[in-house]
Coordinates of C-alpha atoms and ligand atoms in Angstrom, one line a residue:
M10 CA -16.2 -15.8 2.0
P11 CA -14.0 -15.4 5.4
H12 CA -14.1 -18.2 8.0
P13 CA -16.2 -18.2 11.2
S14 CA -12.8 -17.3 13.1
H15 CA -11.0 -18.3 15.8
P16 CA -8.3 -15.9 18.1
Q17 CA -5.3 -18.1 16.6
Q18 CA -5.9 -17.1 13.3
P19 CA -3.7 -14.9 11.5
I20 CA -4.0 -11.0 10.7
G21 CA -3.8 -10.6 7.5
V22 CA -1.8 -7.2 6.1
F23 CA -2.0 -6.5 2.1
D24 CA 0.0 -3.8 0.6
S25 CA 1.2 -3.6 -2.9
G26 CA 5.1 -4.1 -1.7
V27 CA 7.0 -3.9 1.2
G28 CA 5.7 -0.3 2.9
G29 CA 2.9 -1.6 4.6
L30 CA 5.8 -3.6 6.9
S31 CA 5.9 -0.4 8.1
V32 CA 2.6 -0.9 9.5
W33 CA 3.1 -5.1 10.2
N34 CA 6.2 -3.1 12.8
A35 CA 3.9 -1.9 14.4
L36 CA 1.9 -4.6 14.7
H37 CA 4.2 -6.1 16.0
D38 CA 5.4 -3.6 18.7
L39 CA 1.6 -3.2 20.4
L40 CA 0.4 -7.4 19.2
P41 CA 3.3 -9.5 19.6
E42 CA 1.3 -12.6 20.5
E43 CA -0.4 -12.1 17.0
A44 CA 0.2 -14.5 14.1
I45 CA 0.5 -12.4 10.8
A46 CA 0.5 -13.0 7.4
Y47 CA 1.5 -10.2 5.3
L48 CA 1.0 -10.4 1.2
A49 CA 2.9 -8.1 -0.8
D50 CA 1.7 -7.8 -4.8
Q51 CA 5.1 -6.9 -5.8
Q52 CA 4.5 -8.5 -9.6
H53 CA 2.0 -4.9 -9.4
V54 CA 3.8 -2.4 -7.6
P55 CA 3.2 0.5 -8.1
Y56 CA -0.6 0.7 -7.6
G57 CA 0.0 4.1 -7.9
S58 CA 0.4 4.7 -11.6
R59 CA -2.4 1.9 -11.8
S60 CA -6.2 2.9 -12.9
R61 CA -9.1 2.5 -9.9
S62 CA -10.4 -0.4 -12.0
E63 CA -7.3 -1.9 -11.6
I64 CA -6.0 -2.1 -8.1
E65 CA -9.5 -2.3 -7.5
A66 CA -9.9 -5.4 -9.4
L67 CA -5.8 -6.5 -7.5
T68 CA -6.9 -5.3 -3.8
H69 CA -9.7 -8.1 -4.1
A70 CA -8.1 -10.7 -5.2
A71 CA -5.5 -10.5 -2.9
A72 CA -8.5 -10.1 0.2
E73 CA -9.7 -13.4 -1.4
W74 CA -6.6 -14.8 -1.3
L75 CA -5.9 -14.1 2.9
W76 CA -9.3 -14.5 3.8
Q77 CA -8.0 -18.1 2.1
Q78 CA -5.1 -18.5 4.1
G79 CA -7.1 -17.9 6.9
A80 CA -7.2 -14.6 7.8
K81 CA -9.5 -13.4 10.7
L82 CA -9.2 -10.0 10.0
L83 CA -7.4 -7.8 6.9
V84 CA -5.6 -4.7 7.0
I85 CA -5.2 -3.1 3.7
A86 CA -1.8 -1.8 4.5
C87 CA -2.3 0.6 2.1
N88 CA -3.5 4.8 1.3
T89 CA -3.8 3.6 -2.7
A90 CA -5.8 0.2 -2.3
S91 CA -7.9 1.5 0.7
A92 CA -8.9 5.0 -1.1
V93 CA -9.7 2.7 -3.8
A94 CA -11.0 -0.3 -2.8
L95 CA -12.0 -0.2 1.0
N96 CA -15.9 0.3 0.2
S97 CA -16.3 -1.9 -2.2
L98 CA -14.8 -4.6 -0.3
R99 CA -16.3 -4.0 3.2
Q100 CA -20.0 -4.3 0.7
R101 CA -18.4 -7.5 -0.5
W102 CA -17.8 -9.0 3.4
P103 CA -20.1 -7.3 5.0
Q104 CA -19.5 -9.6 8.6
A105 CA -15.9 -9.6 8.2
A106 CA -13.2 -7.3 9.6
I107 CA -11.5 -5.1 7.5
V108 CA -9.1 -1.8 8.5
G109 CA -7.8 0.7 5.4
M110 CA -5.4 2.8 5.9
E111 CA -6.1 6.5 5.4
P112 CA -3.6 9.4 5.3
A113 CA -3.9 11.1 8.9
V114 CA -5.4 14.4 8.1
K115 CA -7.5 14.4 11.5
P116 CA -4.5 14.1 13.6
A117 CA -2.4 16.3 11.8
S118 CA -4.9 19.0 12.0
A119 CA -6.2 18.6 15.1
A120 CA -1.7 19.3 16.5
T121 CA -1.5 22.3 13.8
R122 CA 0.4 25.4 15.1
S123 CA 0.7 27.4 11.9
G124 CA -2.7 26.0 10.5
R125 CA -1.1 24.7 7.4
V126 CA -0.5 20.7 7.1
G127 CA 1.2 18.9 3.9
V128 CA 0.0 15.5 2.7
L129 CA 2.6 13.3 0.7
A130 CA -0.3 10.1 -1.1
T131 CA 0.5 8.6 -4.7
P132 CA -2.0 10.5 -7.0
E133 CA -5.5 7.8 -6.7
T134 CA -5.8 8.7 -2.8
L135 CA -5.8 12.4 -3.6
H136 CA -7.9 11.8 -6.0
A137 CA -10.8 9.5 -3.9
E138 CA -13.7 10.9 -2.1
R139 CA -12.7 9.6 0.8
F140 CA -9.7 12.0 1.1
Q141 CA -11.7 15.3 -0.2
R142 CA -14.4 13.8 2.5
L143 CA -11.7 13.6 5.1
V144 CA -10.2 16.9 5.2
A145 CA -13.9 18.3 4.5
H146 CA -14.7 17.1 7.5
F147 CA -11.1 17.5 10.5
A148 CA -9.8 20.1 7.9
A149 CA -11.8 23.0 8.6
G150 CA -9.9 26.3 8.5
V151 CA -6.6 24.6 8.2
E152 CA -4.3 24.8 5.0
V153 CA -3.7 21.4 3.5
H154 CA -1.4 21.2 1.3
T155 CA -0.9 18.3 -0.7
Q156 CA 2.3 16.5 -3.1
I157 CA 2.5 13.7 -5.3
C158 CA 6.3 12.2 -4.9
P159 CA 6.7 9.3 -8.2
Y160 CA 9.7 7.4 -7.8
L161 CA 9.1 7.4 -3.8
V162 CA 7.6 3.8 -3.5
E163 CA 10.2 2.4 -6.3
W164 CA 13.0 3.4 -3.8
V165 CA 11.9 1.5 -0.9
E166 CA 11.5 -1.5 -3.6
A167 CA 14.6 -1.4 -4.5
G168 CA 15.7 -0.6 -0.8
Q169 CA 17.2 3.0 -1.2
L170 CA 15.9 5.0 1.9
D171 CA 18.2 7.7 1.7
G172 CA 21.5 9.3 0.0
P173 CA 22.3 12.2 -2.2
Q174 CA 20.4 11.1 -5.1
I175 CA 16.9 10.5 -2.4
E176 CA 18.1 14.3 -0.7
A177 CA 18.2 16.1 -3.6
Y178 CA 14.8 14.6 -5.3
L179 CA 13.1 15.3 -2.0
T180 CA 14.3 18.9 -1.3
D181 CA 13.4 19.2 -5.3
V182 CA 10.0 17.6 -4.5
L183 CA 8.2 19.3 -1.4
A184 CA 10.0 22.7 -1.7
H185 CA 6.5 23.9 -1.9
L186 CA 5.6 22.2 1.0
K187 CA 8.4 24.5 2.6
Q188 CA 7.8 27.4 1.0
K189 CA 3.7 27.0 2.5
Q190 CA 5.4 26.6 5.9
V191 CA 3.5 23.1 7.1
D192 CA 4.5 22.2 10.1
Q193 CA 2.6 18.7 10.0
L194 CA 3.6 16.8 7.2
V195 CA 1.5 13.2 6.6
L196 CA 3.0 10.5 5.6
G197 CA 0.1 9.3 3.4
C198 CA 1.5 6.2 1.5
T199 CA 3.0 3.3 3.3
H200 CA 6.4 3.2 1.9
Y201 CA 7.4 6.7 2.9
P202 CA 7.9 6.0 6.8
F203 CA 11.3 4.3 5.5
L204 CA 12.5 7.1 4.2
S205 CA 11.6 9.4 7.9
P206 CA 14.5 10.4 7.9
V207 CA 15.4 11.9 4.4
I208 CA 12.0 13.5 4.9
Q209 CA 12.8 15.0 8.1
R210 CA 15.9 16.3 7.4
V211 CA 14.6 18.2 4.0
M212 CA 11.4 19.9 5.8
G213 CA 13.6 20.9 9.0
P214 CA 13.4 19.9 12.4
A215 CA 10.3 22.1 12.9
V216 CA 8.1 20.4 10.8
T217 CA 6.4 17.0 12.7
L218 CA 5.8 13.8 9.9
V219 CA 3.2 12.5 10.6
D220 CA 2.5 8.0 10.3
P221 CA -1.0 7.1 11.2
A222 CA 0.5 2.9 11.5
A223 CA 0.3 3.1 15.5
A224 CA -3.1 4.4 15.0
V225 CA -4.0 1.8 13.1
A226 CA -2.8 -1.4 15.2
R227 CA -4.5 0.4 17.9
Q228 CA -7.6 0.1 15.9
V229 CA -7.3 -3.7 15.0
Q230 CA -6.3 -4.2 18.5
R231 CA -9.7 -2.8 20.3
L232 CA -11.3 -4.6 16.7
L233 CA -10.1 -8.1 17.9
R234 CA -10.8 -7.1 21.3
S235 CA -14.8 -6.5 20.2
C236 CA -15.1 -9.6 18.6
Q237 CA -13.2 -11.7 21.4
L238 CA -10.2 -12.8 19.1
L239 CA -7.2 -11.5 20.6
G240 CA -4.8 -13.8 20.1
H241 CA -2.0 -14.9 23.0
Q242 CA 0.6 -16.8 21.0
S243 CA 3.5 -17.7 22.9
S244 CA 5.7 -18.2 19.5
P245 CA 3.2 -16.6 17.0
D246 CA 3.8 -17.3 13.4
Y247 CA 4.6 -14.8 10.4
V248 CA 4.5 -15.4 6.9
F249 CA 5.1 -13.0 4.2
Y250 CA 4.5 -13.9 0.3
T251 CA 4.5 -12.1 -2.4
T252 CA 3.8 -12.2 -6.3
A253 CA 7.0 -11.6 -7.5
A254 CA 10.2 -13.6 -6.4
A255 CA 10.6 -14.9 -2.4
P256 CA 13.9 -14.3 -2.3
R257 CA 13.8 -10.9 -2.6
L258 CA 10.9 -9.7 -0.5
S259 CA 13.2 -12.2 2.4
R260 CA 15.9 -9.5 1.8
Q261 CA 13.4 -6.4 2.2
V262 CA 11.6 -8.2 5.2
S263 CA 14.9 -8.5 7.1
Q264 CA 16.4 -5.0 6.1
L265 CA 12.8 -3.2 7.3
T266 CA 11.8 -4.9 10.2
P267 CA 13.3 -6.8 12.9
I268 CA 12.8 -10.6 11.4
I269 CA 16.2 -11.7 10.3
H270 CA 15.4 -15.1 8.9
P271 CA 11.8 -14.7 7.6
R272 CA 9.6 -17.6 6.2
V273 CA 8.6 -16.2 2.8
H274 CA 6.6 -18.0 0.3
Q275 CA 5.4 -17.1 -3.2
A276 CA 1.9 -16.5 -4.0
E277 CA -0.3 -16.5 -6.8
L278 CA -3.6 -14.7 -6.8
V279 CA -6.4 -15.2 -8.9
Q280 CA -6.5 -12.6 -11.5
L281 CA -9.8 -10.8 -12.3
T282 CA -11.0 -8.6 -15.1
P283 CA -10.5 -5.1 -14.1
G284 CA -14.0 -3.9 -12.9
K285 CA -15.9 -7.6 -12.5
T286 CA -14.9 -7.5 -9.0
L287 CA -17.6 -8.4 -7.3
Ligands
LIG15 N1 1.9 1.7 -0.1 C1 1.2 2.3 -0.9 C2 -0.2 3.0 -0.4 O1 -0.1 3.2 1.2 C3 1.8 2.2 -2.4 C4 1.2 2.6 -3.7 C5 1.8 2.2 -4.6 O2 1.6 0.7 -4.8 O3 2.0 3.3 -5.6 O4 -0.2 3.8 -1.7

């Protein structure tokens, strides 16, 4: 269970891997006086190819672990984990502050001039009821074209963010969205913003890439303020945890964030039986 919280406690941020570092960067920009504990479940990444019950069990184990580290608020910085497990996390910890990700269909639908919006995400994010509801509520009269992109998460995890192989793959996989002439492209997986330069090149300059990370950071700020939990530390602690090898995450953090010498530790999560999380 989450403890009684104090402003000095860290924000807990969780992703299957390094994608959530795109949200970490937005949090660090907006809330530089907050301590942050980041957990990457790299032993099980990518979540996109796992079953719903596995994703739910892994996400609950990660949340439990971050509460045990003293997190005052949890950011599920993974669209896939949020799509599958956000409701059950909130049921399990009804008093806790939990912020999830969802594909930014609402701002993209508000901004489109062509009336056509593209969404890139994992299969579980797109199949989830949450996504269907999002489209029904916020994209009335807008054509929403979705696309899954296997391999992108693996490339980002491998530190490959650009190059001819990725560009050729994206040219192929995004052809359908180009043909539909979408003018807003929602990055519905937190790994994808790290590929923004190559995605933008392939889609062309007329297409706006929509990343919800900054909006999520503002939501965290609002929530902390309303709970009187905003931190004001002159040198806040940033710690990064992985369920796989610490040296690898250390290299990744220095590649993907402004932190050159991160503190990285290995974390052992208590494995739950899929489907038996509550
Ligand atoms: N960053 C996760 C997301 O936002 C990646 C999913 C995965 O691990 O496949 O969906």
